[in-house]
Short mmCIF file of N, CA, C and O in Angstrom, two decimals:
data_model
loop_
_atom_site.label_atom_id
_atom_site.label_comp_id
_atom_site.label_asym_id
_atom_site.label_seq_id
_atom_site.Cartn_x
_atom_site.Cartn_y
_atom_site.Cartn_z
N ARG A 1 0.84 -1.18 0.00
CA ARG A 1 0.00 0.00 0.00
C ARG A 1 0.88 1.24 0.00
O ARG A 1 1.89 1.31 0.69
N VAL A 2 0.47 2.24 -0.71
CA VAL A 2 1.28 3.44 -0.88
C VAL A 2 1.65 4.11 0.45
O VAL A 2 2.80 4.47 0.64
N PRO A 3 0.73 4.25 1.42
CA PRO A 3 1.13 4.94 2.65
C PRO A 3 2.26 4.24 3.40
O PRO A 3 2.94 4.84 4.20
N PHE A 4 2.45 2.95 3.13
CA PHE A 4 3.47 2.19 3.85
C PHE A 4 4.74 2.00 3.03
O PHE A 4 5.54 1.12 3.31
N LEU A 5 4.95 2.82 2.02
CA LEU A 5 6.14 2.69 1.18
C LEU A 5 7.24 3.67 1.57
O LEU A 5 8.20 3.82 0.83
N ASP A 6 7.12 4.27 2.71
CA ASP A 6 8.16 5.15 3.19
C ASP A 6 9.43 4.32 3.40
O ASP A 6 9.41 3.27 4.03
N LYS A 7 10.57 4.78 2.86
CA LYS A 7 11.82 4.02 2.89
C LYS A 7 12.25 3.67 4.32
O LYS A 7 12.63 2.54 4.60
N ASP A 8 12.19 4.64 5.21
CA ASP A 8 12.60 4.39 6.60
C ASP A 8 11.70 3.36 7.27
O ASP A 8 12.17 2.49 8.00
N LEU A 9 10.39 3.46 7.01
CA LEU A 9 9.45 2.50 7.59
C LEU A 9 9.70 1.10 7.04
O LEU A 9 9.72 0.12 7.80
N VAL A 10 9.90 0.99 5.74
CA VAL A 10 10.17 -0.32 5.13
C VAL A 10 11.43 -0.93 5.73
O VAL A 10 11.46 -2.11 6.09
N ASN A 11 12.49 -0.14 5.85
CA ASN A 11 13.74 -0.65 6.44
C ASN A 11 13.53 -1.10 7.88
O ASN A 11 14.06 -2.13 8.30
N TYR A 12 12.75 -0.34 8.63
CA TYR A 12 12.49 -0.68 10.03
C TYR A 12 11.71 -2.00 10.13
O TYR A 12 12.08 -2.89 10.89
N VAL A 13 10.67 -2.12 9.34
CA VAL A 13 9.80 -3.30 9.41
C VAL A 13 10.52 -4.56 8.92
O VAL A 13 10.34 -5.64 9.49
N THR A 14 11.33 -4.43 7.90
CA THR A 14 12.04 -5.62 7.41
C THR A 14 13.07 -6.11 8.41
O THR A 14 13.48 -7.28 8.36
N ALA A 15 13.48 -5.27 9.34
CA ALA A 15 14.44 -5.68 10.37
C ALA A 15 13.77 -6.39 11.55
O ALA A 15 14.45 -7.00 12.37
N ILE A 16 12.44 -6.35 11.62
CA ILE A 16 11.73 -7.00 12.73
C ILE A 16 11.71 -8.51 12.50
O ILE A 16 11.46 -8.99 11.40
N ASN A 17 11.95 -9.24 13.57
CA ASN A 17 11.95 -10.70 13.52
C ASN A 17 10.60 -11.22 13.03
O ASN A 17 9.55 -10.75 13.46
N SER A 18 10.62 -12.20 12.13
CA SER A 18 9.38 -12.74 11.55
C SER A 18 8.43 -13.29 12.60
O SER A 18 7.21 -13.14 12.48
N ASP A 19 8.97 -13.94 13.63
CA ASP A 19 8.10 -14.48 14.69
C ASP A 19 7.30 -13.37 15.36
O ASP A 19 6.12 -13.53 15.68
N GLU A 20 7.93 -12.24 15.56
CA GLU A 20 7.25 -11.10 16.18
C GLU A 20 6.27 -10.46 15.19
O GLU A 20 5.17 -10.07 15.55
N LYS A 21 6.69 -10.36 13.93
CA LYS A 21 5.86 -9.72 12.91
C LYS A 21 4.55 -10.46 12.69
O LYS A 21 3.52 -9.85 12.46
N TYR A 22 4.61 -11.79 12.72
CA TYR A 22 3.44 -12.58 12.35
C TYR A 22 2.74 -13.26 13.52
O TYR A 22 1.94 -14.16 13.33
N SER A 23 3.02 -12.83 14.74
CA SER A 23 2.32 -13.40 15.90
C SER A 23 1.10 -12.56 16.23
O SER A 23 0.97 -11.43 15.79
N GLY A 24 0.18 -13.13 16.97
CA GLY A 24 -0.99 -12.37 17.39
C GLY A 24 -2.29 -13.01 16.95
O GLY A 24 -2.31 -13.97 16.18
N SER A 25 -3.39 -12.46 17.42
CA SER A 25 -4.72 -12.99 17.13
C SER A 25 -5.21 -12.63 15.74
O SER A 25 -6.01 -13.33 15.16
N PHE A 26 -4.77 -11.50 15.24
CA PHE A 26 -5.24 -11.00 13.95
C PHE A 26 -4.12 -11.07 12.91
O PHE A 26 -2.95 -10.97 13.26
N LYS A 27 -4.52 -11.17 11.66
CA LYS A 27 -3.53 -10.97 10.61
C LYS A 27 -3.10 -9.51 10.71
O LYS A 27 -3.90 -8.64 11.05
N LYS A 28 -1.85 -9.26 10.46
CA LYS A 28 -1.29 -7.91 10.55
C LYS A 28 -1.41 -7.35 11.97
O LYS A 28 -1.67 -6.17 12.19
N GLN A 29 -1.22 -8.22 12.97
CA GLN A 29 -1.36 -7.83 14.37
C GLN A 29 -0.44 -6.66 14.73
O GLN A 29 -0.84 -5.74 15.43
N LEU A 30 0.79 -6.68 14.23
CA LEU A 30 1.73 -5.61 14.54
C LEU A 30 1.22 -4.26 14.03
O LEU A 30 1.30 -3.25 14.72
N LEU A 31 0.66 -4.25 12.84
CA LEU A 31 0.09 -3.02 12.29
C LEU A 31 -1.10 -2.56 13.15
O LEU A 31 -1.22 -1.38 13.48
N ILE A 32 -1.95 -3.49 13.51
CA ILE A 32 -3.11 -3.16 14.35
C ILE A 32 -2.66 -2.60 15.69
O ILE A 32 -3.16 -1.57 16.15
N ASP A 33 -1.67 -3.26 16.30
CA ASP A 33 -1.17 -2.79 17.60
C ASP A 33 -0.60 -1.38 17.50
O ASP A 33 -0.67 -0.61 18.45
N SER A 34 -0.06 -1.05 16.35
CA SER A 34 0.52 0.28 16.17
C SER A 34 -0.53 1.38 16.14
O SER A 34 -0.23 2.54 16.40
N PHE A 35 -1.77 1.02 15.82
CA PHE A 35 -2.81 2.03 15.63
C PHE A 35 -4.04 1.84 16.52
O PHE A 35 -5.04 2.50 16.31
N THR A 36 -3.98 0.97 17.52
CA THR A 36 -5.18 0.69 18.33
C THR A 36 -5.74 1.93 19.02
O THR A 36 -6.94 2.00 19.26
N GLU A 37 -4.90 2.87 19.34
CA GLU A 37 -5.40 4.09 20.00
C GLU A 37 -6.03 5.06 19.00
O GLU A 37 -6.74 5.98 19.40
N LEU A 38 -5.80 4.84 17.72
CA LEU A 38 -6.32 5.75 16.70
C LEU A 38 -7.50 5.18 15.93
O LEU A 38 -8.31 5.92 15.38
N ILE A 39 -7.59 3.84 15.87
CA ILE A 39 -8.62 3.19 15.06
C ILE A 39 -9.58 2.42 15.97
O ILE A 39 -9.15 1.62 16.80
N PRO A 40 -10.89 2.63 15.81
CA PRO A 40 -11.86 1.89 16.63
C PRO A 40 -11.79 0.39 16.34
O PRO A 40 -11.50 -0.04 15.23
N ARG A 41 -12.08 -0.40 17.36
CA ARG A 41 -12.03 -1.87 17.23
C ARG A 41 -12.94 -2.36 16.09
O ARG A 41 -12.62 -3.33 15.41
N GLU A 42 -14.07 -1.68 15.86
CA GLU A 42 -14.99 -2.10 14.80
C GLU A 42 -14.30 -2.08 13.41
O GLU A 42 -14.74 -2.77 12.49
N ILE A 43 -13.27 -1.30 13.28
CA ILE A 43 -12.57 -1.20 12.01
C ILE A 43 -11.62 -2.37 11.81
O ILE A 43 -11.63 -3.03 10.77
N TYR A 44 -10.78 -2.66 12.80
CA TYR A 44 -9.78 -3.72 12.61
C TYR A 44 -10.29 -5.11 12.99
O TYR A 44 -9.70 -6.10 12.60
N ASP A 45 -11.37 -5.19 13.71
CA ASP A 45 -11.91 -6.50 14.11
C ASP A 45 -13.21 -6.77 13.35
O ASP A 45 -14.27 -6.95 13.93
N ARG A 46 -13.12 -6.81 12.04
CA ARG A 46 -14.27 -7.09 11.20
C ARG A 46 -13.82 -8.00 10.06
O ARG A 46 -12.62 -8.11 9.79
N PRO A 47 -14.77 -8.62 9.39
CA PRO A 47 -14.37 -9.47 8.26
C PRO A 47 -13.68 -8.64 7.18
O PRO A 47 -13.95 -7.44 7.03
N LYS A 48 -12.80 -9.29 6.46
CA LYS A 48 -12.09 -8.62 5.38
C LYS A 48 -13.09 -8.10 4.35
O LYS A 48 -14.05 -8.78 4.02
N MET A 49 -12.85 -6.90 3.88
CA MET A 49 -13.75 -6.29 2.91
C MET A 49 -12.95 -5.92 1.67
O MET A 49 -11.82 -5.46 1.76
N GLY A 50 -13.55 -6.09 0.54
CA GLY A 50 -12.90 -5.68 -0.69
C GLY A 50 -13.03 -4.18 -0.89
O GLY A 50 -13.84 -3.51 -0.27
N PHE A 51 -12.20 -3.68 -1.76
CA PHE A 51 -12.26 -2.26 -2.09
C PHE A 51 -12.02 -2.13 -3.58
O PHE A 51 -11.12 -2.74 -4.14
N SER A 52 -12.82 -1.35 -4.22
CA SER A 52 -12.58 -1.10 -5.64
C SER A 52 -12.84 0.38 -5.92
O SER A 52 -13.63 1.03 -5.25
N PHE A 53 -12.15 0.88 -6.91
CA PHE A 53 -12.34 2.25 -7.32
C PHE A 53 -13.60 2.34 -8.18
O PHE A 53 -13.91 1.41 -8.92
N PRO A 54 -14.29 3.47 -8.13
CA PRO A 54 -15.53 3.62 -8.92
C PRO A 54 -15.25 4.00 -10.38
O PRO A 54 -15.65 5.06 -10.85
N PHE A 55 -14.51 3.11 -11.08
CA PHE A 55 -14.12 3.42 -12.46
C PHE A 55 -15.32 3.71 -13.35
O PHE A 55 -15.26 4.64 -14.17
N ALA A 56 -16.36 2.91 -13.26
CA ALA A 56 -17.53 3.13 -14.13
C ALA A 56 -18.10 4.53 -13.94
O ALA A 56 -18.37 5.24 -14.91
N LYS A 57 -18.24 4.96 -12.70
CA LYS A 57 -18.78 6.29 -12.41
C LYS A 57 -17.84 7.37 -12.95
O LYS A 57 -18.29 8.35 -13.57
N TRP A 58 -16.54 7.20 -12.71
CA TRP A 58 -15.58 8.19 -13.19
C TRP A 58 -15.63 8.31 -14.71
O TRP A 58 -15.61 9.41 -15.25
N LEU A 59 -15.68 7.16 -15.39
CA LEU A 59 -15.70 7.19 -16.85
C LEU A 59 -16.98 7.82 -17.39
O LEU A 59 -16.94 8.56 -18.36
N LYS A 60 -18.10 7.51 -16.76
CA LYS A 60 -19.37 8.07 -17.22
C LYS A 60 -19.42 9.58 -17.03
O LYS A 60 -20.03 10.29 -17.81
N ASN A 61 -18.77 10.08 -15.98
CA ASN A 61 -18.83 11.51 -15.66
C ASN A 61 -17.66 12.31 -16.19
O ASN A 61 -17.59 13.53 -15.96
N SER A 62 -16.74 11.67 -16.89
CA SER A 62 -15.55 12.36 -17.38
C SER A 62 -15.82 13.10 -18.69
O SER A 62 -16.19 12.49 -19.70
N SER A 63 -15.62 14.41 -18.69
CA SER A 63 -15.81 15.17 -19.93
C SER A 63 -14.74 14.77 -20.95
O SER A 63 -15.02 14.74 -22.15
N PHE A 64 -13.54 14.45 -20.49
CA PHE A 64 -12.48 14.01 -21.39
C PHE A 64 -12.90 12.73 -22.13
O PHE A 64 -12.80 12.65 -23.36
N VAL A 65 -13.40 11.75 -21.38
CA VAL A 65 -13.82 10.48 -21.99
C VAL A 65 -14.99 10.72 -22.94
O VAL A 65 -15.00 10.22 -24.07
N ASN A 66 -15.95 11.49 -22.50
CA ASN A 66 -17.10 11.80 -23.37
C ASN A 66 -16.65 12.46 -24.67
O ASN A 66 -17.10 12.09 -25.75
N ASN A 67 -15.73 13.43 -24.58
CA ASN A 67 -15.24 14.11 -25.78
C ASN A 67 -14.50 13.16 -26.70
O ASN A 67 -14.68 13.21 -27.92
N GLU A 68 -13.68 12.29 -26.12
CA GLU A 68 -12.92 11.35 -26.94
C GLU A 68 -13.85 10.40 -27.71
O GLU A 68 -13.63 10.12 -28.88
N PHE A 69 -14.89 9.93 -27.05
CA PHE A 69 -15.79 8.99 -27.72
C PHE A 69 -16.78 9.67 -28.66
O PHE A 69 -17.27 9.06 -29.58
N GLN A 70 -17.03 10.95 -28.45
CA GLN A 70 -17.86 11.69 -29.41
C GLN A 70 -17.14 11.86 -30.73
O GLN A 70 -17.75 11.90 -31.79
N LYS A 71 -15.80 11.94 -30.67
CA LYS A 71 -15.00 12.09 -31.88
C LYS A 71 -14.64 10.74 -32.50
O LYS A 71 -13.97 10.69 -33.51
N ALA A 72 -15.09 9.65 -31.88
CA ALA A 72 -14.70 8.31 -32.32
C ALA A 72 -15.51 7.86 -33.53
O ALA A 72 -16.52 8.46 -33.88
N GLY A 73 -15.05 6.76 -34.09
CA GLY A 73 -15.79 6.16 -35.19
C GLY A 73 -17.11 5.58 -34.72
O GLY A 73 -17.38 5.51 -33.51
N LYS A 74 -17.92 5.16 -35.65
CA LYS A 74 -19.28 4.71 -35.36
C LYS A 74 -19.31 3.52 -34.39
O LYS A 74 -20.07 3.52 -33.43
N ILE A 75 -18.48 2.52 -34.62
CA ILE A 75 -18.50 1.32 -33.77
C ILE A 75 -18.01 1.65 -32.36
O ILE A 75 -18.60 1.21 -31.37
N THR A 76 -16.95 2.45 -32.26
CA THR A 76 -16.44 2.84 -30.94
C THR A 76 -17.46 3.67 -30.19
O THR A 76 -17.69 3.46 -29.00
N ALA A 77 -18.11 4.59 -30.88
CA ALA A 77 -19.16 5.40 -30.24
C ALA A 77 -20.32 4.53 -29.79
O ALA A 77 -20.90 4.76 -28.72
N LEU A 78 -20.65 3.52 -30.58
CA LEU A 78 -21.72 2.59 -30.20
C LEU A 78 -21.34 1.83 -28.93
O LEU A 78 -22.18 1.64 -28.04
N ASN A 79 -20.08 1.42 -28.83
CA ASN A 79 -19.63 0.74 -27.61
C ASN A 79 -19.67 1.66 -26.40
O ASN A 79 -19.97 1.23 -25.29
N PHE A 80 -19.41 2.94 -26.61
CA PHE A 80 -19.51 3.90 -25.51
C PHE A 80 -20.96 4.01 -25.04
O PHE A 80 -21.23 4.06 -23.84
N GLU A 81 -21.89 4.00 -25.96
CA GLU A 81 -23.31 4.04 -25.60
C GLU A 81 -23.69 2.76 -24.84
O GLU A 81 -24.46 2.82 -23.88
N LYS A 82 -23.15 1.63 -25.27
CA LYS A 82 -23.40 0.36 -24.56
C LYS A 82 -22.89 0.46 -23.12
O LYS A 82 -23.54 0.02 -22.18
N PHE A 83 -21.70 1.05 -22.96
CA PHE A 83 -21.13 1.23 -21.62
C PHE A 83 -22.04 2.10 -20.77
O PHE A 83 -22.37 1.76 -19.63
N LYS A 84 -22.47 3.24 -21.31
CA LYS A 84 -23.32 4.17 -20.54
C LYS A 84 -24.64 3.54 -20.15
O LYS A 84 -25.21 3.88 -19.12
N SER A 85 -25.13 2.59 -20.95
CA SER A 85 -26.41 1.94 -20.62
C SER A 85 -26.21 0.69 -19.75
O SER A 85 -27.17 0.01 -19.43
N GLY A 86 -24.96 0.41 -19.38
CA GLY A 86 -24.69 -0.72 -18.50
C GLY A 86 -24.47 -2.04 -19.22
O GLY A 86 -24.46 -3.09 -18.58
N ASN A 87 -24.27 -2.00 -20.52
CA ASN A 87 -24.11 -3.23 -21.29
C ASN A 87 -22.68 -3.48 -21.75
O ASN A 87 -22.44 -4.32 -22.62
N LEU A 88 -21.72 -2.74 -21.20
CA LEU A 88 -20.31 -2.94 -21.50
C LEU A 88 -19.54 -2.62 -20.22
O LEU A 88 -19.74 -1.57 -19.61
N HIS A 89 -18.67 -3.52 -19.79
CA HIS A 89 -17.91 -3.35 -18.56
C HIS A 89 -16.90 -2.21 -18.71
O HIS A 89 -16.34 -2.00 -19.79
N TRP A 90 -16.65 -1.49 -17.62
CA TRP A 90 -15.75 -0.35 -17.66
C TRP A 90 -14.36 -0.75 -18.14
O TRP A 90 -13.67 0.05 -18.79
N SER A 91 -13.91 -1.97 -17.84
CA SER A 91 -12.56 -2.38 -18.25
C SER A 91 -12.46 -2.47 -19.77
O SER A 91 -11.41 -2.18 -20.35
N GLN A 92 -13.54 -2.85 -20.43
CA GLN A 92 -13.55 -2.90 -21.89
C GLN A 92 -13.51 -1.48 -22.47
O GLN A 92 -12.87 -1.24 -23.49
N LEU A 93 -14.20 -0.57 -21.80
CA LEU A 93 -14.19 0.82 -22.26
C LEU A 93 -12.79 1.43 -22.11
O LEU A 93 -12.32 2.14 -23.00
N ILE A 94 -12.12 1.13 -21.02
CA ILE A 94 -10.76 1.64 -20.83
C ILE A 94 -9.83 1.11 -21.92
O ILE A 94 -8.98 1.84 -22.42
N LEU A 95 -10.01 -0.14 -22.30
CA LEU A 95 -9.20 -0.70 -23.38
C LEU A 95 -9.45 0.07 -24.67
O LEU A 95 -8.51 0.45 -25.38
N LEU A 96 -10.72 0.32 -24.98
CA LEU A 96 -11.03 1.09 -26.19
C LEU A 96 -10.43 2.50 -26.12
O LEU A 96 -9.89 3.00 -27.11
N LEU A 97 -10.51 3.12 -24.96
CA LEU A 97 -9.94 4.46 -24.79
C LEU A 97 -8.43 4.42 -24.97
O LEU A 97 -7.86 5.28 -25.66
N HIS A 98 -7.80 3.42 -24.39
CA HIS A 98 -6.35 3.29 -24.51
C HIS A 98 -5.95 3.13 -26.00
O HIS A 98 -5.01 3.79 -26.47
N LEU A 99 -6.64 2.27 -26.72
CA LEU A 99 -6.34 2.06 -28.13
C LEU A 99 -6.55 3.35 -28.93
O LEU A 99 -5.77 3.69 -29.81
N LYS A 100 -7.62 4.05 -28.59
CA LYS A 100 -7.92 5.31 -29.30
C LYS A 100 -6.82 6.33 -29.05
O LYS A 100 -6.35 6.98 -29.99
N LEU A 101 -6.39 6.46 -27.82
CA LEU A 101 -5.34 7.44 -27.48
C LEU A 101 -3.99 7.03 -28.05
O LEU A 101 -3.20 7.88 -28.46
N ARG A 102 -3.73 5.73 -28.09
CA ARG A 102 -2.48 5.24 -28.66
C ARG A 102 -2.39 5.59 -30.13
O ARG A 102 -1.34 5.97 -30.64
N ASP A 103 -3.51 5.47 -30.82
CA ASP A 103 -3.53 5.79 -32.25
C ASP A 103 -3.27 7.27 -32.51
O ASP A 103 -2.79 7.64 -33.57
N LYS A 104 -3.62 8.12 -31.53
CA LYS A 104 -3.40 9.56 -31.68
C LYS A 104 -1.92 9.92 -31.48
O LYS A 104 -1.46 10.93 -32.00
N ALA A 105 -1.20 9.09 -30.73
CA ALA A 105 0.20 9.40 -30.39
C ALA A 105 1.14 9.23 -31.56
O ALA A 105 0.93 8.67 -32.53
#
């Protein structure tokens, strides 16, 4: 995770003995212990939850993306309409956008 990529922190953590690093009741117990006074128990003592970025929302609301697909060919524009109506996954739209931008370069 980006917040934990600080060079000094990485060097410090890699020097900690593995037995100490991986002991405890919870996965990442050492990390939890470091923040127990700052984070409520309901946060660290809950089932693992996934996280995803709202790519579909960002793409639908992006004036840049809308402008690029308005200037696109008929089939590409049709795929953009399919995306906006929920019939094309955002990852497929990003691929189309990438190909379109690559062709401009």
